[in-house]
Amino acid sequence: MKTAKLYSFFILALIGCINTLNAQLDEKTETKITEIISKMTLDQKIGQLALRGTSSRTKVLPEQLKQDVRDGKVGAFLNVMKTDYVDELQTIAVKESALGIPLVFSRDVIHGFKTIFPIPLGLAASWDAETAKTSARVSAIEGSSFGVRWTFAPMLDIARDSRWGRIAESPGEDPYLASVLAKAYVEGFQTDNLADQTAMASCAKHFIGYGAAIGGRDYNTAIIHEPLLRNVYLKPFEAAIEAGAPTVMTSFNEVNGVPASGNKWLLSDVLRKEMNFNGFVVSDWDSVIEMIAHGYAADEKHAAELALNAGLDMEMTSKSYDNHVKALLKEGKVKEEQIDFLVRNILRIKFQLNLFEKPYRLKSHTGNLYAPEHLAKAKAAAIKSSVLLKNENNTLPLAATTKVAVIGPLADAPREQLGTWTFDGEKEHSVTPLQAFTDAKASFTFVKALTHSRDQSEKKFEAAVKAAEQSDVVVVFAGEEAILSGEAHSRANIDLPGAQEALIKAVAKTGKPVVLVIMAGRPITITNIIDDVDTVLMAWHPGTMAGPALYDIIYGKSEPQGRLPVTWPKTSGQLPLFYNHKNTGRPSSVESFVQMDDIPVGAWQSSLGNTTHYLDAGFTPHFPFGYGLGYTTFALSNLKLSKTELTKAETLEVTVSIKNTGDRAGEEVVQLYIQDKVGSLTRPVRELKRFKRVKLNKGETKTVSFSIAAKDLEFVNNTMKSVLESGEFNIYVGQHSASGLMATFTLK
Ligand code: GLC
């Protein structure tokens, strides 16, 4: 006992020393920054606030750009993707400018740099922090070799509407899953030492509520009840900042009438004061001057005044700060102390990146671009992210001898399989499903049938049908080209584009089993063809190693391990649609629902269910949040709570048994949800609070345990304070958000 006490004393003492040391280091840094600022001219201060955009396709380095660096007019660059340009610009900044303040080079390194991982919505489907962290780590190792030390990731916008193009980059609809991923991404990009030259400063974006745009229309208005903003949208940003994210990017949208880039309440009161953020805030592309279009700034100068006073440190691409700070200072509309405060935040992160000591790209660091271990990790991530939505008659996995008709526009689309936000990934390195089938010498015939996902021509369907007739199974690779999701690419109708549905129906008519593999940046509504296919595998845009990953899944070397990070709608008319919705006063139910076709002609007005639903689309999604099948089955039993009454100081222990009831080993994601049955604000019908991945051999049973502290039951109500309210709670432990064993406990 004495040893244990001694050990814990030693650990506490060590932590104390480290904290003191960090505090001293911080103090030393702040002193250095004070010294630098004291020597800076106003022009040099304004220069640090400028993030200059360039194009990775810039053929020459403009002399004016170099002169601006020499004059101290640039603090950071975006998209300088030629290493000799990076080296030249940094040399000018350090050796030729008056104060030698180093530049920081930035890039959107989102889900890979050269080796591309699944899109972030796919990585979210892995329900696995390690997978997300690995994607970020490999991205940073590869990207930092080009001198990139700041990435505009992770994107943490909660998304509840699959029409929104940027759902592809999002962590999905749930704040808990998004928070787990946020922490993992920050750790992966940064390691525990931001000074490491393979580390990248992360950037929690887009602050805030970008995913709540009305109608899923990108850049559109976000009206978010403040408790909802705090209970849902802020959560992943809190997690990222707690994990050490040193920068935050503002979103294009207005939040409740005030554009994020000029939102003092958001940037100063919430982000800096409440969330203790002490890094720097960067605008999104021209979002400062877009406040004019928003009708929030009268002109560019007013936009600069609003952003500066809101606490927006660095202006991306637009030049309102360059053009107007001096006048604003002279007119007393902005104080020089505020400018110094913004400069300090930027210099602090440059010190954390150790750029003053080591400003130059580490030339010996090659980044191991496309290294076998990077490709292997990208393949593993693609397997972990793939979600099996349907698998009638266990059509998958296929036996090696199966004769397969490989059909469809996404079977051999090296660029499309990389997905959105992959500027540096090269399609020449993509291994497509066709390539993987060929490499494996599988028994198959291939008919693309459509040139791309939007192709409307049915000219080649006959060849596809013939191939299907001559095969045992048809595997259709369909979905969206990469350009149909991502920024500015929202879709009102999210069915399969082009003639893909017709192609699926044509080959299904042969009577052969059809496996549909979807590559897309969002859930695709497949109600029109779900009965024509035996199996549906959602692969998202799986990245460089799509082919080998999907080959292994299709032939059973690996099982698909993903679970839905977003609710999958039957039709876009249901959107926004999410599992953690409110119950309403007239909750839908099977008993009360009357399907439109079942309504008698001339029915009396009040004869219908009078609950919340659609007459045509009902009230359930096609597949619920958290859903996904594997190649075996599991049974949960024996849900036990350590107590049924809990004080606010206690922790609840929850255990459940899970058995592999199938005929092969497999992995399940056991999910724990709570329902706060009565609150001073209405509460969601379910909220994800924990999840665990569990591997089980055939016939094996394990006990899975979770701990729920009272803090996990807190929420923000109309007082805008986090409250913990006594009352009854349901606990659901299951395999997705619409199932599970239930127990109840009371919080005293
Ligand atoms: C874009 C995006 C943002 C990105 C930035 C720089 O418009 O909204 O996510 O990081 O510009 O490319």
PDB file of C-alpha atoms in Angstrom, residues 249-492:
ATOM      1  CA  MET A 249     -11.180  29.054 -38.479  1.00  0.00           C
ATOM      2  CA  THR A 250     -14.367  31.098 -38.682  1.00  0.00           C
ATOM      3  CA  SER A 251     -17.222  29.889 -40.846  1.00  0.00           C
ATOM      4  CA  PHE A 252     -18.745  31.685 -43.832  1.00  0.00           C
ATOM      5  CA  ASN A 253     -22.229  31.637 -42.381  1.00  0.00           C
ATOM      6  CA  GLU A 254     -23.994  34.008 -40.080  1.00  0.00           C
ATOM      7  CA  VAL A 255     -24.915  32.615 -36.687  1.00  0.00           C
ATOM      8  CA  ASN A 256     -28.302  33.961 -35.602  1.00  0.00           C
ATOM      9  CA  GLY A 257     -27.862  37.096 -37.692  1.00  0.00           C
ATOM     10  CA  VAL A 258     -24.169  37.810 -37.032  1.00  0.00           C
ATOM     11  CA  PRO A 259     -21.530  36.463 -39.447  1.00  0.00           C
ATOM     12  CA  ALA A 260     -18.970  34.358 -37.607  1.00  0.00           C
ATOM     13  CA  SER A 261     -15.986  36.462 -38.757  1.00  0.00           C
ATOM     14  CA  GLY A 262     -17.306  39.571 -37.053  1.00  0.00           C
ATOM     15  CA  ASN A 263     -18.990  37.870 -34.130  1.00  0.00           C
ATOM     16  CA  LYS A 264     -17.443  39.304 -30.975  1.00  0.00           C
ATOM     17  CA  TRP A 265     -19.688  37.253 -28.693  1.00  0.00           C
ATOM     18  CA  LEU A 266     -18.568  34.065 -30.419  1.00  0.00           C
ATOM     19  CA  LEU A 267     -14.863  34.818 -30.856  1.00  0.00           C
ATOM     20  CA  SER A 268     -14.134  36.705 -27.663  1.00  0.00           C
ATOM     21  CA  ASP A 269     -16.744  35.777 -25.069  1.00  0.00           C
ATOM     22  CA  VAL A 270     -17.367  32.140 -25.979  1.00  0.00           C
ATOM     23  CA  LEU A 271     -14.130  31.014 -27.637  1.00  0.00           C
ATOM     24  CA  ARG A 272     -11.532  32.920 -25.660  1.00  0.00           C
ATOM     25  CA  LYS A 273     -13.138  33.514 -22.303  1.00  0.00           C
ATOM     26  CA  GLU A 274     -15.397  30.518 -21.808  1.00  0.00           C
ATOM     27  CA  MET A 275     -13.324  27.961 -23.742  1.00  0.00           C
ATOM     28  CA  ASN A 276      -9.919  29.353 -22.665  1.00  0.00           C
ATOM     29  CA  PHE A 277      -8.669  29.431 -26.215  1.00  0.00           C
ATOM     30  CA  ASN A 278      -5.271  31.164 -26.458  1.00  0.00           C
ATOM     31  CA  GLY A 279      -4.273  30.384 -30.008  1.00  0.00           C
ATOM     32  CA  PHE A 280      -5.282  32.422 -33.019  1.00  0.00           C
ATOM     33  CA  VAL A 281      -8.398  32.694 -35.156  1.00  0.00           C
ATOM     34  CA  VAL A 282      -8.138  32.790 -38.934  1.00  0.00           C
ATOM     35  CA  SER A 283     -10.960  33.815 -41.251  1.00  0.00           C
ATOM     36  CA  ASP A 284     -12.106  31.522 -44.009  1.00  0.00           C
ATOM     37  CA  TRP A 285     -11.415  32.570 -47.585  1.00  0.00           C
ATOM     38  CA  ASP A 286     -12.559  36.234 -47.912  1.00  0.00           C
ATOM     39  CA  SER A 287     -15.128  35.679 -45.142  1.00  0.00           C
ATOM     40  CA  VAL A 288     -14.163  39.038 -43.588  1.00  0.00           C
ATOM     41  CA  ILE A 289     -15.147  41.070 -46.652  1.00  0.00           C
ATOM     42  CA  GLU A 290     -18.130  38.777 -47.257  1.00  0.00           C
ATOM     43  CA  MET A 291     -19.714  40.527 -44.294  1.00  0.00           C
ATOM     44  CA  ILE A 292     -20.548  43.233 -46.834  1.00  0.00           C
ATOM     45  CA  ALA A 293     -22.628  40.776 -48.874  1.00  0.00           C
ATOM     46  CA  HIS A 294     -24.141  39.508 -45.621  1.00  0.00           C
ATOM     47  CA  GLY A 295     -25.330  43.057 -45.018  1.00  0.00           C
ATOM     48  CA  TYR A 296     -23.470  43.221 -41.735  1.00  0.00           C
ATOM     49  CA  ALA A 297     -20.599  45.498 -42.879  1.00  0.00           C
ATOM     50  CA  ALA A 298     -21.223  48.666 -44.854  1.00  0.00           C
ATOM     51  CA  ASP A 299     -17.898  48.427 -46.670  1.00  0.00           C
ATOM     52  CA  GLU A 300     -14.451  46.844 -46.505  1.00  0.00           C
ATOM     53  CA  LYS A 301     -13.224  49.215 -43.820  1.00  0.00           C
ATOM     54  CA  HIS A 302     -16.254  48.484 -41.651  1.00  0.00           C
ATOM     55  CA  ALA A 303     -15.682  44.759 -42.180  1.00  0.00           C
ATOM     56  CA  ALA A 304     -12.101  45.130 -40.979  1.00  0.00           C
ATOM     57  CA  GLU A 305     -13.241  47.078 -37.908  1.00  0.00           C
ATOM     58  CA  LEU A 306     -15.840  44.413 -37.034  1.00  0.00           C
ATOM     59  CA  ALA A 307     -13.421  41.515 -37.474  1.00  0.00           C
ATOM     60  CA  LEU A 308     -10.538  43.172 -35.606  1.00  0.00           C
ATOM     61  CA  ASN A 309     -12.706  44.111 -32.654  1.00  0.00           C
ATOM     62  CA  ALA A 310     -14.379  40.694 -32.650  1.00  0.00           C
ATOM     63  CA  GLY A 311     -10.920  39.160 -32.131  1.00  0.00           C
ATOM     64  CA  LEU A 312     -10.260  37.658 -35.539  1.00  0.00           C
ATOM     65  CA  ASP A 313      -6.461  37.455 -35.620  1.00  0.00           C
ATOM     66  CA  MET A 314      -5.515  36.550 -39.193  1.00  0.00           C
ATOM     67  CA  GLU A 315      -7.263  37.470 -42.430  1.00  0.00           C
ATOM     68  CA  MET A 316      -7.223  34.789 -45.123  1.00  0.00           C
ATOM     69  CA  THR A 317      -6.719  36.080 -48.666  1.00  0.00           C
ATOM     70  CA  SER A 318      -8.781  39.294 -48.452  1.00  0.00           C
ATOM     71  CA  LYS A 319      -6.824  42.473 -47.544  1.00  0.00           C
ATOM     72  CA  SER A 320      -9.189  44.569 -45.444  1.00  0.00           C
ATOM     73  CA  TYR A 321      -6.685  44.617 -42.583  1.00  0.00           C
ATOM     74  CA  ASP A 322      -3.826  45.715 -44.887  1.00  0.00           C
ATOM     75  CA  ASN A 323      -6.011  48.414 -46.370  1.00  0.00           C
ATOM     76  CA  HIS A 324      -7.733  49.878 -43.328  1.00  0.00           C
ATOM     77  CA  VAL A 325      -6.034  49.225 -39.987  1.00  0.00           C
ATOM     78  CA  LYS A 326      -4.115  52.532 -40.064  1.00  0.00           C
ATOM     79  CA  ALA A 327      -7.239  54.574 -40.738  1.00  0.00           C
ATOM     80  CA  LEU A 328      -9.213  52.651 -38.091  1.00  0.00           C
ATOM     81  CA  LEU A 329      -6.487  53.344 -35.544  1.00  0.00           C
ATOM     82  CA  LYS A 330      -6.411  57.015 -36.470  1.00  0.00           C
ATOM     83  CA  GLU A 331     -10.190  57.252 -36.098  1.00  0.00           C
ATOM     84  CA  GLY A 332      -9.991  55.460 -32.757  1.00  0.00           C
ATOM     85  CA  LYS A 333     -12.250  52.678 -34.005  1.00  0.00           C
ATOM     86  CA  VAL A 334      -9.601  50.054 -33.233  1.00  0.00           C
ATOM     87  CA  LYS A 335      -7.004  50.313 -30.484  1.00  0.00           C
ATOM     88  CA  GLU A 336      -3.327  49.442 -31.007  1.00  0.00           C
ATOM     89  CA  GLU A 337      -3.510  47.211 -27.926  1.00  0.00           C
ATOM     90  CA  GLN A 338      -6.052  45.105 -29.833  1.00  0.00           C
ATOM     91  CA  ILE A 339      -3.653  44.824 -32.783  1.00  0.00           C
ATOM     92  CA  ASP A 340      -0.855  43.846 -30.382  1.00  0.00           C
ATOM     93  CA  PHE A 341      -3.148  41.218 -28.834  1.00  0.00           C
ATOM     94  CA  LEU A 342      -3.829  39.653 -32.254  1.00  0.00           C
ATOM     95  CA  VAL A 343      -0.121  39.714 -33.197  1.00  0.00           C
ATOM     96  CA  ARG A 344       0.767  38.110 -29.872  1.00  0.00           C
ATOM     97  CA  ASN A 345      -1.610  35.194 -30.508  1.00  0.00           C
ATOM     98  CA  ILE A 346      -0.004  34.526 -33.892  1.00  0.00           C
ATOM     99  CA  LEU A 347       3.582  34.794 -32.626  1.00  0.00           C
ATOM    100  CA  ARG A 348       2.720  32.440 -29.758  1.00  0.00           C
ATOM    101  CA  ILE A 349       1.808  29.680 -32.210  1.00  0.00           C
ATOM    102  CA  LYS A 350       4.920  30.350 -34.295  1.00  0.00           C
ATOM    103  CA  PHE A 351       6.951  29.832 -31.115  1.00  0.00           C
ATOM    104  CA  GLN A 352       5.009  26.645 -30.305  1.00  0.00           C
ATOM    105  CA  LEU A 353       5.894  25.405 -33.799  1.00  0.00           C
ATOM    106  CA  ASN A 354       9.523  26.273 -32.967  1.00  0.00           C
ATOM    107  CA  LEU A 355       9.742  28.288 -36.175  1.00  0.00           C
ATOM    108  CA  PHE A 356      12.023  30.901 -34.616  1.00  0.00           C
ATOM    109  CA  GLU A 357      14.596  28.196 -33.876  1.00  0.00           C
ATOM    110  CA  LYS A 358      13.935  25.979 -36.924  1.00  0.00           C
ATOM    111  CA  PRO A 359      12.167  28.051 -39.589  1.00  0.00           C
ATOM    112  CA  TYR A 360      13.297  25.955 -42.550  1.00  0.00           C
ATOM    113  CA  ARG A 361      11.745  22.863 -44.019  1.00  0.00           C
ATOM    114  CA  LEU A 362      13.699  19.804 -42.853  1.00  0.00           C
ATOM    115  CA  LYS A 363      15.249  18.801 -46.170  1.00  0.00           C
ATOM    116  CA  SER A 364      16.189  15.336 -44.904  1.00  0.00           C
ATOM    117  CA  HIS A 365      12.530  14.671 -44.133  1.00  0.00           C
ATOM    118  CA  THR A 366      11.182  13.053 -47.289  1.00  0.00           C
ATOM    119  CA  GLY A 367       7.702  12.408 -45.883  1.00  0.00           C
ATOM    120  CA  ASN A 368       7.836   8.756 -47.038  1.00  0.00           C
ATOM    121  CA  LEU A 369       5.219   9.650 -49.636  1.00  0.00           C
ATOM    122  CA  TYR A 370       3.072   6.618 -50.518  1.00  0.00           C
ATOM    123  CA  ALA A 371       5.265   4.456 -48.267  1.00  0.00           C
ATOM    124  CA  PRO A 372       3.936   0.868 -48.017  1.00  0.00           C
ATOM    125  CA  GLU A 373       3.073   1.395 -44.356  1.00  0.00           C
ATOM    126  CA  HIS A 374       1.139   4.559 -45.265  1.00  0.00           C
ATOM    127  CA  LEU A 375      -0.773   2.702 -47.970  1.00  0.00           C
ATOM    128  CA  ALA A 376      -1.442  -0.193 -45.589  1.00  0.00           C
ATOM    129  CA  LYS A 377      -2.887   2.236 -43.034  1.00  0.00           C
ATOM    130  CA  ALA A 378      -5.048   3.866 -45.695  1.00  0.00           C
ATOM    131  CA  LYS A 379      -6.351   0.449 -46.724  1.00  0.00           C
ATOM    132  CA  ALA A 380      -7.107  -0.493 -43.110  1.00  0.00           C
ATOM    133  CA  ALA A 381      -8.969   2.791 -42.671  1.00  0.00           C
ATOM    134  CA  ALA A 382     -11.053   2.109 -45.779  1.00  0.00           C
ATOM    135  CA  ILE A 383     -12.032  -1.298 -44.394  1.00  0.00           C
ATOM    136  CA  LYS A 384     -12.836   0.176 -40.973  1.00  0.00           C
ATOM    137  CA  SER A 385     -14.986   2.866 -42.612  1.00  0.00           C
ATOM    138  CA  SER A 386     -17.048   0.709 -44.970  1.00  0.00           C
ATOM    139  CA  VAL A 387     -20.624   0.175 -43.780  1.00  0.00           C
ATOM    140  CA  LEU A 388     -22.595  -2.913 -44.787  1.00  0.00           C
ATOM    141  CA  LEU A 389     -26.224  -1.797 -44.965  1.00  0.00           C
ATOM    142  CA  LYS A 390     -27.845  -4.904 -46.437  1.00  0.00           C
ATOM    143  CA  ASN A 391     -26.628  -8.433 -47.112  1.00  0.00           C
ATOM    144  CA  GLU A 392     -29.554 -10.664 -47.995  1.00  0.00           C
ATOM    145  CA  ASN A 393     -28.824 -14.412 -48.163  1.00  0.00           C
ATOM    146  CA  ASN A 394     -25.290 -13.577 -47.055  1.00  0.00           C
ATOM    147  CA  THR A 395     -24.428 -12.788 -50.646  1.00  0.00           C
ATOM    148  CA  LEU A 396     -21.165 -11.363 -49.330  1.00  0.00           C
ATOM    149  CA  PRO A 397     -18.509 -12.545 -48.846  1.00  0.00           C
ATOM    150  CA  LEU A 398     -17.979 -14.232 -52.222  1.00  0.00           C
ATOM    151  CA  ALA A 399     -16.123 -17.483 -52.658  1.00  0.00           C
ATOM    152  CA  ALA A 400     -12.848 -17.118 -54.557  1.00  0.00           C
ATOM    153  CA  THR A 401     -14.239 -19.193 -57.437  1.00  0.00           C
ATOM    154  CA  THR A 402     -17.304 -17.016 -57.940  1.00  0.00           C
ATOM    155  CA  LYS A 403     -17.662 -15.680 -61.475  1.00  0.00           C
ATOM    156  CA  VAL A 404     -18.259 -11.962 -61.047  1.00  0.00           C
ATOM    157  CA  ALA A 405     -19.588  -9.273 -63.374  1.00  0.00           C
ATOM    158  CA  VAL A 406     -17.903  -6.055 -62.259  1.00  0.00           C
ATOM    159  CA  ILE A 407     -20.106  -3.230 -63.486  1.00  0.00           C
ATOM    160  CA  GLY A 408     -20.363   0.529 -63.106  1.00  0.00           C
ATOM    161  CA  PRO A 409     -18.689   3.946 -63.355  1.00  0.00           C
ATOM    162  CA  LEU A 410     -16.959   3.832 -59.969  1.00  0.00           C
ATOM    163  CA  ALA A 411     -15.225   0.472 -60.515  1.00  0.00           C
ATOM    164  CA  ASP A 412     -12.297   2.125 -62.238  1.00  0.00           C
ATOM    165  CA  ALA A 413     -12.366   5.833 -61.321  1.00  0.00           C
ATOM    166  CA  PRO A 414      -8.967   6.595 -59.764  1.00  0.00           C
ATOM    167  CA  ARG A 415      -9.681  10.281 -59.230  1.00  0.00           C
ATOM    168  CA  GLU A 416     -13.254   9.888 -57.986  1.00  0.00           C
ATOM    169  CA  GLN A 417     -12.416   7.333 -55.306  1.00  0.00           C
ATOM    170  CA  LEU A 418     -10.174   9.926 -53.590  1.00  0.00           C
ATOM    171  CA  GLY A 419     -13.141  12.138 -52.806  1.00  0.00           C
ATOM    172  CA  THR A 420     -13.255  15.842 -51.995  1.00  0.00           C
ATOM    173  CA  TRP A 421     -10.410  18.011 -50.561  1.00  0.00           C
ATOM    174  CA  THR A 422      -7.573  15.958 -51.986  1.00  0.00           C
ATOM    175  CA  PHE A 423      -5.450  18.580 -53.710  1.00  0.00           C
ATOM    176  CA  ASP A 424      -2.151  16.685 -53.446  1.00  0.00           C
ATOM    177  CA  GLY A 425      -3.290  13.086 -53.784  1.00  0.00           C
ATOM    178  CA  GLU A 426      -2.448  11.770 -57.242  1.00  0.00           C
ATOM    179  CA  LYS A 427      -4.890   9.540 -59.073  1.00  0.00           C
ATOM    180  CA  GLU A 428      -1.952   7.737 -60.675  1.00  0.00           C
ATOM    181  CA  HIS A 429      -1.363   6.137 -57.286  1.00  0.00           C
ATOM    182  CA  SER A 430      -4.967   5.075 -56.782  1.00  0.00           C
ATOM    183  CA  VAL A 431      -5.612   1.345 -56.779  1.00  0.00           C
ATOM    184  CA  THR A 432      -9.129   0.951 -58.110  1.00  0.00           C
ATOM    185  CA  PRO A 433     -11.444  -2.038 -57.524  1.00  0.00           C
ATOM    186  CA  LEU A 434     -10.838  -3.091 -61.131  1.00  0.00           C
ATOM    187  CA  GLN A 435      -7.106  -3.013 -60.521  1.00  0.00           C
ATOM    188  CA  ALA A 436      -7.478  -5.013 -57.301  1.00  0.00           C
ATOM    189  CA  PHE A 437      -9.639  -7.675 -58.995  1.00  0.00           C
ATOM    190  CA  THR A 438      -7.056  -7.882 -61.779  1.00  0.00           C
ATOM    191  CA  ASP A 439      -4.084  -8.075 -59.398  1.00  0.00           C
ATOM    192  CA  ALA A 440      -5.826 -10.855 -57.488  1.00  0.00           C
ATOM    193  CA  LYS A 441      -6.536 -12.752 -60.715  1.00  0.00           C
ATOM    194  CA  ALA A 442     -10.187 -12.952 -59.711  1.00  0.00           C
ATOM    195  CA  SER A 443     -12.654 -14.594 -62.084  1.00  0.00           C
ATOM    196  CA  PHE A 444     -14.527 -11.594 -63.460  1.00  0.00           C
ATOM    197  CA  THR A 445     -15.611  -9.606 -66.484  1.00  0.00           C
ATOM    198  CA  PHE A 446     -15.758  -5.850 -66.420  1.00  0.00           C
ATOM    199  CA  VAL A 447     -18.246  -3.543 -68.113  1.00  0.00           C
ATOM    200  CA  LYS A 448     -18.115   0.098 -67.040  1.00  0.00           C
ATOM    201  CA  ALA A 449     -21.502   0.711 -68.733  1.00  0.00           C
ATOM    202  CA  LEU A 450     -21.496   4.411 -67.776  1.00  0.00           C
ATOM    203  CA  THR A 451     -18.527   6.730 -68.341  1.00  0.00           C
ATOM    204  CA  HIS A 452     -19.106   8.636 -65.104  1.00  0.00           C
ATOM    205  CA  SER A 453     -21.699   8.912 -62.356  1.00  0.00           C
ATOM    206  CA  ARG A 454     -23.834  11.505 -64.208  1.00  0.00           C
ATOM    207  CA  ASP A 455     -23.788   9.671 -67.550  1.00  0.00           C
ATOM    208  CA  GLN A 456     -27.366   9.309 -68.805  1.00  0.00           C
ATOM    209  CA  SER A 457     -26.591   7.042 -71.763  1.00  0.00           C
ATOM    210  CA  GLU A 458     -27.927   3.468 -71.679  1.00  0.00           C
ATOM    211  CA  LYS A 459     -26.008   2.500 -74.802  1.00  0.00           C
ATOM    212  CA  LYS A 460     -23.721   0.069 -72.969  1.00  0.00           C
ATOM    213  CA  PHE A 461     -26.347  -1.544 -70.759  1.00  0.00           C
ATOM    214  CA  GLU A 462     -26.713  -4.501 -73.101  1.00  0.00           C
ATOM    215  CA  ALA A 463     -23.064  -5.444 -72.598  1.00  0.00           C
ATOM    216  CA  ALA A 464     -23.527  -5.114 -68.832  1.00  0.00           C
ATOM    217  CA  VAL A 465     -26.622  -7.342 -68.886  1.00  0.00           C
ATOM    218  CA  LYS A 466     -24.783  -9.919 -70.991  1.00  0.00           C
ATOM    219  CA  ALA A 467     -21.866  -9.948 -68.537  1.00  0.00           C
ATOM    220  CA  ALA A 468     -24.348 -10.388 -65.695  1.00  0.00           C
ATOM    221  CA  GLU A 469     -26.067 -13.291 -67.439  1.00  0.00           C
ATOM    222  CA  GLN A 470     -22.726 -15.043 -67.854  1.00  0.00           C
ATOM    223  CA  SER A 471     -21.714 -14.578 -64.211  1.00  0.00           C
ATOM    224  CA  ASP A 472     -22.730 -15.925 -60.801  1.00  0.00           C
ATOM    225  CA  VAL A 473     -22.891 -12.538 -59.068  1.00  0.00           C
ATOM    226  CA  VAL A 474     -22.973  -8.917 -60.188  1.00  0.00           C
ATOM    227  CA  VAL A 475     -20.992  -6.303 -58.255  1.00  0.00           C
ATOM    228  CA  VAL A 476     -22.045  -2.764 -59.220  1.00  0.00           C
ATOM    229  CA  PHE A 477     -19.728   0.108 -58.227  1.00  0.00           C
ATOM    230  CA  ALA A 478     -21.915   3.201 -58.302  1.00  0.00           C
ATOM    231  CA  GLY A 479     -22.175   6.544 -56.506  1.00  0.00           C
ATOM    232  CA  GLU A 480     -20.990  10.101 -56.989  1.00  0.00           C
ATOM    233  CA  GLU A 481     -17.973  11.634 -58.670  1.00  0.00           C
ATOM    234  CA  ALA A 482     -15.836  13.455 -56.099  1.00  0.00           C
ATOM    235  CA  ILE A 483     -16.972  16.840 -57.411  1.00  0.00           C
ATOM    236  CA  LEU A 484     -20.620  16.143 -56.442  1.00  0.00           C
ATOM    237  CA  SER A 485     -19.858  16.685 -52.757  1.00  0.00           C
ATOM    238  CA  GLY A 486     -17.561  19.040 -50.882  1.00  0.00           C
ATOM    239  CA  GLU A 487     -17.582  22.825 -50.791  1.00  0.00           C
ATOM    240  CA  ALA A 488     -20.403  24.553 -52.694  1.00  0.00           C
ATOM    241  CA  HIS A 489     -21.683  21.158 -53.891  1.00  0.00           C
ATOM    242  CA  SER A 490     -25.001  20.619 -52.137  1.00  0.00           C
ATOM    243  CA  ARG A 491     -27.623  18.493 -53.917  1.00  0.00           C
ATOM    244  CA  ALA A 492     -31.398  18.772 -53.475  1.00  0.00           C
TER     245      ALA A 492
END
